[in-house]
Amino acid sequence: MSLASLTLMITAAFAWETPQRVVKLSPQMRTVPQQETMAPLPMEAVRAFLREHRVIEPGEPPQELAYVVGGENQRLMSGAGDTLYARGELPARARLGVYRMGEAYVSATGAPLGTELINIGEVRQLSSEGGIARLEVLSAYQEVRNNDILLPLDSLWPDAQSSEVSFKPRLPLNNIAGQIIAVPGGVRFIGRLQIVALDIGTQNGLQPGHVLHVGQQGELVNDPRTQELLQLPTTDAGKVMIVKPYSQMSYALVMQASRVLAVGDKVGTPTP
């Protein structure tokens, strides 16, 4: 056996018998500020939600908004590619959203908070003469009908040169409390990335990007000894972010949901 082979065997044996250092890994907890728990939402994503969900505020007469008066060739309903006509003040050569009156939002006391506008489609103005605008239907989720409302899409978000390109999730500076009052589309149970309507708005201090925690009321149970009816504590169920606040109500996007959310769930500033 050569010297080189003997040296190699001794080295291998030493490596096998020498005890190696063992590093034990233990789970560790790292505290993350609540503002960092959700990434900013791109403005393009916000635009899609805002295009779908809009509100007429109390005191804003729908009769003063531009509206469809008819289609070409006396057509009562129009779709993508069709031409239709409208009356009212409209910006020249602008892209417009077509909406239909939907659910009337009210508070727990019955006070009006606003009226939902159902998104029907999108049109653009081709020309205008004698107070009548000629429009082309670009897209339609439903048939566009006479008396449907027209609103400029440009008013939904800052212009393209704005530095605000994302919604930055953050906590409100004041204590806010409200509840989910509706879900556009009439959905009963709510999950992540769905829009919900809240009974609180800018008059309560809400701004776009504010994050609120969702709490579900505990169940009612009977005390087995006293037979008293007991209300179990509220359970954390998720988080929502304000995407469009109005004066007395807001639309919010469900960012997290550990449970299925529902109309009536409480929302508010999280307590320390």
mmCIF file of N, CA and C in Angstrom, residues 52-144:
data_model
loop_
_atom_site.group_PDB
_atom_site.id
_atom_site.type_symbol
_atom_site.label_atom_id
_atom_site.label_comp_id
_atom_site.label_asym_id
_atom_site.label_seq_id
_atom_site.Cartn_x
_atom_site.Cartn_y
_atom_site.Cartn_z
ATOM 1 N N GLU A 52 -65.944 49.291 -10.750
ATOM 2 C CA GLU A 52 -67.090 48.414 -10.529
ATOM 3 C C GLU A 52 -68.059 48.955 -9.485
ATOM 4 N N HIS A 53 -67.564 49.687 -8.497
ATOM 5 C CA HIS A 53 -68.380 50.031 -7.333
ATOM 6 C C HIS A 53 -68.385 51.539 -7.097
ATOM 7 N N ARG A 54 -69.555 52.139 -7.234
ATOM 8 C CA ARG A 54 -69.700 53.576 -6.998
ATOM 9 C C ARG A 54 -71.006 53.829 -6.253
ATOM 10 N N VAL A 55 -71.125 55.038 -5.714
ATOM 11 C CA VAL A 55 -72.272 55.384 -4.867
ATOM 12 C C VAL A 55 -72.743 56.793 -5.190
ATOM 13 N N ILE A 56 -74.049 56.982 -5.176
ATOM 14 C CA ILE A 56 -74.634 58.333 -5.174
ATOM 15 C C ILE A 56 -74.891 58.695 -3.724
ATOM 16 N N GLU A 57 -74.307 59.798 -3.286
ATOM 17 C CA GLU A 57 -74.442 60.185 -1.883
ATOM 18 C C GLU A 57 -75.809 60.804 -1.611
ATOM 19 N N PRO A 58 -76.257 60.739 -0.333
ATOM 20 C CA PRO A 58 -77.525 61.379 0.017
ATOM 21 C C PRO A 58 -77.483 62.872 -0.337
ATOM 22 N N GLY A 59 -78.557 63.363 -0.900
ATOM 23 C CA GLY A 59 -78.605 64.771 -1.287
ATOM 24 C C GLY A 59 -78.089 65.035 -2.680
ATOM 25 N N GLU A 60 -77.558 64.021 -3.356
ATOM 26 C CA GLU A 60 -77.104 64.184 -4.742
ATOM 27 C C GLU A 60 -78.204 63.666 -5.666
ATOM 28 N N PRO A 61 -78.986 64.553 -6.298
ATOM 29 C CA PRO A 61 -80.141 64.115 -7.100
ATOM 30 C C PRO A 61 -79.699 63.337 -8.337
ATOM 31 N N PRO A 62 -80.158 62.101 -8.502
ATOM 32 C CA PRO A 62 -79.803 61.331 -9.699
ATOM 33 C C PRO A 62 -80.293 61.990 -10.979
ATOM 34 N N GLN A 63 -81.369 62.810 -10.864
ATOM 35 C CA GLN A 63 -81.932 63.447 -12.048
ATOM 36 C C GLN A 63 -80.971 64.439 -12.694
ATOM 37 N N GLU A 64 -79.966 64.888 -11.932
ATOM 38 C CA GLU A 64 -79.018 65.856 -12.473
ATOM 39 C C GLU A 64 -77.835 65.190 -13.185
ATOM 40 N N LEU A 65 -77.753 63.848 -13.160
ATOM 41 C CA LEU A 65 -76.662 63.140 -13.808
ATOM 42 C C LEU A 65 -77.019 62.831 -15.256
ATOM 43 N N ALA A 66 -75.997 62.745 -16.113
ATOM 44 C CA ALA A 66 -76.213 62.404 -17.518
ATOM 45 C C ALA A 66 -76.825 61.004 -17.624
ATOM 46 N N TYR A 67 -77.642 60.781 -18.678
ATOM 47 C CA TYR A 67 -78.343 59.509 -18.791
ATOM 48 C C TYR A 67 -78.588 59.156 -20.260
ATOM 49 N N VAL A 68 -78.818 57.865 -20.492
ATOM 50 C CA VAL A 68 -79.070 57.352 -21.834
ATOM 51 C C VAL A 68 -80.514 57.642 -22.221
ATOM 52 N N VAL A 69 -80.698 58.168 -23.435
ATOM 53 C CA VAL A 69 -82.061 58.470 -23.906
ATOM 54 C C VAL A 69 -82.531 57.496 -24.983
ATOM 55 N N GLY A 70 -81.617 56.759 -25.592
ATOM 56 C CA GLY A 70 -82.049 55.792 -26.599
ATOM 57 C C GLY A 70 -80.893 55.268 -27.415
ATOM 58 N N GLY A 71 -81.182 54.206 -28.162
ATOM 59 C CA GLY A 71 -80.183 53.612 -29.037
ATOM 60 C C GLY A 71 -80.476 53.919 -30.484
ATOM 61 N N GLU A 72 -79.518 53.592 -31.336
ATOM 62 C CA GLU A 72 -79.700 53.789 -32.768
ATOM 63 C C GLU A 72 -80.802 52.876 -33.280
ATOM 64 N N ASN A 73 -81.552 53.379 -34.272
ATOM 65 C CA ASN A 73 -82.674 52.625 -34.853
ATOM 66 C C ASN A 73 -83.721 52.268 -33.799
ATOM 67 N N GLN A 74 -83.926 53.203 -32.853
ATOM 68 C CA GLN A 74 -84.931 53.056 -31.797
ATOM 69 C C GLN A 74 -84.699 51.796 -30.942
ATOM 70 N N ARG A 75 -83.449 51.398 -30.826
ATOM 71 C CA ARG A 75 -83.114 50.235 -30.016
ATOM 72 C C ARG A 75 -83.281 50.579 -28.541
ATOM 73 N N LEU A 76 -83.970 49.720 -27.791
ATOM 74 C CA LEU A 76 -84.199 49.957 -26.368
ATOM 75 C C LEU A 76 -83.049 49.465 -25.512
ATOM 76 N N MET A 77 -82.303 48.476 -26.017
ATOM 77 C CA MET A 77 -81.157 47.930 -25.298
ATOM 78 C C MET A 77 -79.978 47.833 -26.252
ATOM 79 N N SER A 78 -78.787 48.163 -25.739
ATOM 80 C CA SER A 78 -77.594 48.198 -26.578
ATOM 81 C C SER A 78 -76.492 47.364 -25.954
ATOM 82 N N GLY A 79 -75.571 46.884 -26.813
ATOM 83 C CA GLY A 79 -74.430 46.107 -26.357
ATOM 84 C C GLY A 79 -73.149 46.629 -26.966
ATOM 85 N N ALA A 80 -72.055 45.896 -26.759
ATOM 86 C CA ALA A 80 -70.744 46.321 -27.253
ATOM 87 C C ALA A 80 -70.789 46.537 -28.764
ATOM 88 N N GLY A 81 -70.232 47.677 -29.200
ATOM 89 C CA GLY A 81 -70.194 48.014 -30.615
ATOM 90 C C GLY A 81 -71.372 48.836 -31.084
ATOM 91 N N ASP A 82 -72.436 48.911 -30.279
ATOM 92 C CA ASP A 82 -73.622 49.679 -30.675
ATOM 93 C C ASP A 82 -73.414 51.171 -30.419
ATOM 94 N N THR A 83 -74.267 51.979 -31.061
ATOM 95 C CA THR A 83 -74.271 53.422 -30.865
ATOM 96 C C THR A 83 -75.526 53.797 -30.086
ATOM 97 N N LEU A 84 -75.362 54.706 -29.125
ATOM 98 C CA LEU A 84 -76.520 55.188 -28.381
ATOM 99 C C LEU A 84 -76.377 56.680 -28.117
ATOM 100 N N TYR A 85 -77.417 57.281 -27.541
ATOM 101 C CA TYR A 85 -77.456 58.732 -27.349
ATOM 102 C C TYR A 85 -77.795 59.057 -25.898
ATOM 103 N N ALA A 86 -77.277 60.195 -25.446
ATOM 104 C CA ALA A 86 -77.448 60.568 -24.042
ATOM 105 C C ALA A 86 -77.606 62.064 -23.894
ATOM 106 N N ARG A 87 -78.209 62.475 -22.781
ATOM 107 C CA ARG A 87 -78.347 63.890 -22.421
ATOM 108 C C ARG A 87 -77.635 64.140 -21.102
ATOM 109 N N GLY A 88 -77.221 65.403 -20.927
ATOM 110 C CA GLY A 88 -76.571 65.788 -19.685
ATOM 111 C C GLY A 88 -75.150 66.257 -19.929
ATOM 112 N N GLU A 89 -74.536 66.798 -18.883
ATOM 113 C CA GLU A 89 -73.173 67.319 -18.998
ATOM 114 C C GLU A 89 -72.167 66.173 -18.998
ATOM 115 N N LEU A 90 -71.416 66.065 -20.103
ATOM 116 C CA LEU A 90 -70.408 65.025 -20.254
ATOM 117 C C LEU A 90 -69.129 65.630 -20.807
ATOM 118 N N PRO A 91 -67.974 65.217 -20.315
ATOM 119 C CA PRO A 91 -66.705 65.722 -20.863
ATOM 120 C C PRO A 91 -66.521 65.224 -22.293
ATOM 121 N N ALA A 92 -65.954 66.079 -23.143
ATOM 122 C CA ALA A 92 -65.780 65.743 -24.553
ATOM 123 C C ALA A 92 -64.800 64.585 -24.729
ATOM 124 N N ARG A 93 -65.157 63.640 -25.572
ATOM 125 C CA ARG A 93 -64.297 62.514 -25.969
ATOM 126 C C ARG A 93 -63.706 61.758 -24.773
ATOM 127 N N ALA A 94 -64.506 61.628 -23.732
ATOM 128 C CA ALA A 94 -64.037 60.932 -22.530
ATOM 129 C C ALA A 94 -64.622 59.526 -22.479
ATOM 130 N N ARG A 95 -63.931 58.640 -21.760
ATOM 131 C CA ARG A 95 -64.468 57.303 -21.484
ATOM 132 C C ARG A 95 -65.405 57.416 -20.293
ATOM 133 N N LEU A 96 -66.573 56.825 -20.417
ATOM 134 C CA LEU A 96 -67.607 56.970 -19.407
ATOM 135 C C LEU A 96 -68.045 55.606 -18.903
ATOM 136 N N GLY A 97 -68.368 55.546 -17.626
ATOM 137 C CA GLY A 97 -68.958 54.339 -17.063
ATOM 138 C C GLY A 97 -70.469 54.419 -17.163
ATOM 139 N N VAL A 98 -71.087 53.284 -17.438
ATOM 140 C CA VAL A 98 -72.546 53.192 -17.494
ATOM 141 C C VAL A 98 -73.010 52.475 -16.229
ATOM 142 N N TYR A 99 -73.974 53.083 -15.523
ATOM 143 C CA TYR A 99 -74.403 52.537 -14.236
ATOM 144 C C TYR A 99 -75.925 52.525 -14.147
ATOM 145 N N ARG A 100 -76.425 51.662 -13.259
ATOM 146 C CA ARG A 100 -77.858 51.562 -13.011
ATOM 147 C C ARG A 100 -78.080 51.631 -11.506
ATOM 148 N N MET A 101 -79.142 52.285 -11.097
ATOM 149 C CA MET A 101 -79.446 52.422 -9.674
ATOM 150 C C MET A 101 -79.644 51.050 -9.041
ATOM 151 N N GLY A 102 -79.004 50.863 -7.872
ATOM 152 C CA GLY A 102 -79.084 49.587 -7.174
ATOM 153 C C GLY A 102 -79.638 49.738 -5.774
ATOM 154 N N GLU A 103 -78.980 49.086 -4.823
ATOM 155 C CA GLU A 103 -79.451 49.043 -3.439
ATOM 156 C C GLU A 103 -79.267 50.384 -2.734
ATOM 157 N N ALA A 104 -80.250 50.752 -1.936
ATOM 158 C CA ALA A 104 -80.141 51.934 -1.083
ATOM 159 C C ALA A 104 -79.513 51.512 0.242
ATOM 160 N N TYR A 105 -78.354 52.077 0.566
ATOM 161 C CA TYR A 105 -77.668 51.744 1.807
ATOM 162 C C TYR A 105 -78.226 52.592 2.944
ATOM 163 N N VAL A 106 -78.501 51.944 4.076
ATOM 164 C CA VAL A 106 -79.026 52.657 5.245
ATOM 165 C C VAL A 106 -78.256 52.197 6.473
ATOM 166 N N SER A 107 -78.247 53.059 7.502
ATOM 167 C CA SER A 107 -77.586 52.728 8.761
ATOM 168 C C SER A 107 -78.494 51.852 9.605
ATOM 169 N N ALA A 108 -77.994 51.450 10.777
ATOM 170 C CA ALA A 108 -78.790 50.626 11.690
ATOM 171 C C ALA A 108 -80.032 51.360 12.169
ATOM 172 N N THR A 109 -79.982 52.694 12.142
ATOM 173 C CA THR A 109 -81.132 53.497 12.572
ATOM 174 C C THR A 109 -82.064 53.839 11.422
ATOM 175 N N GLY A 110 -81.703 53.411 10.200
ATOM 176 C CA GLY A 110 -82.537 53.689 9.043
ATOM 177 C C GLY A 110 -82.157 54.945 8.285
ATOM 178 N N ALA A 111 -81.103 55.635 8.705
ATOM 179 C CA ALA A 111 -80.683 56.859 8.016
ATOM 180 C C ALA A 111 -80.037 56.507 6.678
ATOM 181 N N PRO A 112 -80.356 57.258 5.600
ATOM 182 C CA PRO A 112 -79.766 56.962 4.290
ATOM 183 C C PRO A 112 -78.273 57.270 4.266
ATOM 184 N N LEU A 113 -77.493 56.346 3.692
ATOM 185 C CA LEU A 113 -76.041 56.509 3.598
ATOM 186 C C LEU A 113 -75.579 56.713 2.158
ATOM 187 N N GLY A 114 -76.397 56.299 1.198
ATOM 188 C CA GLY A 114 -76.032 56.401 -0.207
ATOM 189 C C GLY A 114 -76.763 55.333 -0.996
ATOM 190 N N THR A 115 -76.656 55.415 -2.312
ATOM 191 C CA THR A 115 -77.302 54.451 -3.191
ATOM 192 C C THR A 115 -76.270 53.811 -4.100
ATOM 193 N N GLU A 116 -76.260 52.493 -4.134
ATOM 194 C CA GLU A 116 -75.313 51.748 -4.966
ATOM 195 C C GLU A 116 -75.584 51.990 -6.445
ATOM 196 N N LEU A 117 -74.513 52.101 -7.218
ATOM 197 C CA LEU A 117 -74.605 52.146 -8.671
ATOM 198 C C LEU A 117 -74.039 50.843 -9.224
ATOM 199 N N ILE A 118 -74.837 50.134 -9.996
ATOM 200 C CA ILE A 118 -74.415 48.864 -10.578
ATOM 201 C C ILE A 118 -73.702 49.137 -11.894
ATOM 202 N N ASN A 119 -72.503 48.616 -12.050
ATOM 203 C CA ASN A 119 -71.717 48.832 -13.258
ATOM 204 C C ASN A 119 -72.293 48.016 -14.419
ATOM 205 N N ILE A 120 -72.647 48.698 -15.496
ATOM 206 C CA ILE A 120 -73.240 48.045 -16.658
ATOM 207 C C ILE A 120 -72.225 47.890 -17.787
ATOM 208 N N GLY A 121 -71.369 48.895 -17.965
ATOM 209 C CA GLY A 121 -70.400 48.829 -19.054
ATOM 210 C C GLY A 121 -69.631 50.123 -19.189
ATOM 211 N N GLU A 122 -69.048 50.308 -20.373
ATOM 212 C CA GLU A 122 -68.206 51.473 -20.623
ATOM 213 C C GLU A 122 -68.474 51.983 -22.035
ATOM 214 N N VAL A 123 -68.531 53.307 -22.177
ATOM 215 C CA VAL A 123 -68.770 53.932 -23.474
ATOM 216 C C VAL A 123 -67.792 55.078 -23.668
ATOM 217 N N ARG A 124 -67.720 55.581 -24.876
ATOM 218 C CA ARG A 124 -66.950 56.795 -25.149
ATOM 219 C C ARG A 124 -67.780 57.708 -26.029
ATOM 220 N N GLN A 125 -67.606 59.008 -25.817
ATOM 221 C CA GLN A 125 -68.357 59.987 -26.584
ATOM 222 C C GLN A 125 -67.706 60.200 -27.948
ATOM 223 N N LEU A 126 -68.532 60.147 -28.983
ATOM 224 C CA LEU A 126 -68.056 60.351 -30.344
ATOM 225 C C LEU A 126 -68.259 61.781 -30.801
ATOM 226 N N SER A 127 -69.427 62.352 -30.459
ATOM 227 C CA SER A 127 -69.747 63.718 -30.879
ATOM 228 C C SER A 127 -70.906 64.222 -30.033
ATOM 229 N N SER A 128 -71.197 65.502 -30.167
ATOM 230 C CA SER A 128 -72.308 66.104 -29.429
ATOM 231 C C SER A 128 -72.922 67.214 -30.274
ATOM 232 N N GLU A 129 -74.256 67.261 -30.271
ATOM 233 C CA GLU A 129 -74.957 68.291 -31.049
ATOM 234 C C GLU A 129 -76.299 68.573 -30.401
ATOM 235 N N GLY A 130 -76.568 69.851 -30.125
ATOM 236 C CA GLY A 130 -77.847 70.247 -29.568
ATOM 237 C C GLY A 130 -78.140 69.641 -28.206
ATOM 238 N N GLY A 131 -77.098 69.438 -27.416
ATOM 239 C CA GLY A 131 -77.299 68.882 -26.086
ATOM 240 C C GLY A 131 -77.456 67.370 -26.070
ATOM 241 N N ILE A 132 -77.316 66.704 -27.232
ATOM 242 C CA ILE A 132 -77.409 65.248 -27.314
ATOM 243 C C ILE A 132 -76.042 64.695 -27.692
ATOM 244 N N ALA A 133 -75.527 63.794 -26.873
ATOM 245 C CA ALA A 133 -74.217 63.183 -27.123
ATOM 246 C C ALA A 133 -74.394 61.841 -27.828
ATOM 247 N N ARG A 134 -73.522 61.593 -28.808
ATOM 248 C CA ARG A 134 -73.512 60.307 -29.520
ATOM 249 C C ARG A 134 -72.386 59.467 -28.939
ATOM 250 N N LEU A 135 -72.689 58.243 -28.527
ATOM 251 C CA LEU A 135 -71.746 57.403 -27.795
ATOM 252 C C LEU A 135 -71.571 56.051 -28.477
ATOM 253 N N GLU A 136 -70.388 55.478 -28.295
ATOM 254 C CA GLU A 136 -70.124 54.114 -28.742
ATOM 255 C C GLU A 136 -69.946 53.232 -27.506
ATOM 256 N N VAL A 137 -70.623 52.085 -27.485
ATOM 257 C CA VAL A 137 -70.500 51.146 -26.373
ATOM 258 C C VAL A 137 -69.221 50.335 -26.561
ATOM 259 N N LEU A 138 -68.275 50.488 -25.639
ATOM 260 C CA LEU A 138 -67.004 49.766 -25.716
ATOM 261 C C LEU A 138 -67.096 48.376 -25.103
ATOM 262 N N SER A 139 -67.809 48.267 -24.001
ATOM 263 C CA SER A 139 -67.997 46.973 -23.344
ATOM 264 C C SER A 139 -69.288 47.022 -22.548
ATOM 265 N N ALA A 140 -69.890 45.861 -22.347
ATOM 266 C CA ALA A 140 -71.162 45.818 -21.613
ATOM 267 C C ALA A 140 -71.280 44.480 -20.892
ATOM 268 N N TYR A 141 -71.460 44.545 -19.564
ATOM 269 C CA TYR A 141 -71.683 43.345 -18.767
ATOM 270 C C TYR A 141 -73.161 42.953 -18.793
ATOM 271 N N GLN A 142 -74.015 43.971 -19.006
ATOM 272 C CA GLN A 142 -75.440 43.768 -19.205
ATOM 273 C C GLN A 142 -75.863 44.674 -20.364
ATOM 274 N N GLU A 143 -77.083 44.497 -20.854
ATOM 275 C CA GLU A 143 -77.565 45.384 -21.903
ATOM 276 C C GLU A 143 -77.727 46.805 -21.356
ATOM 277 N N VAL A 144 -77.230 47.777 -22.100
ATOM 278 C CA VAL A 144 -77.398 49.178 -21.718
ATOM 279 C C VAL A 144 -78.818 49.595 -22.068
#
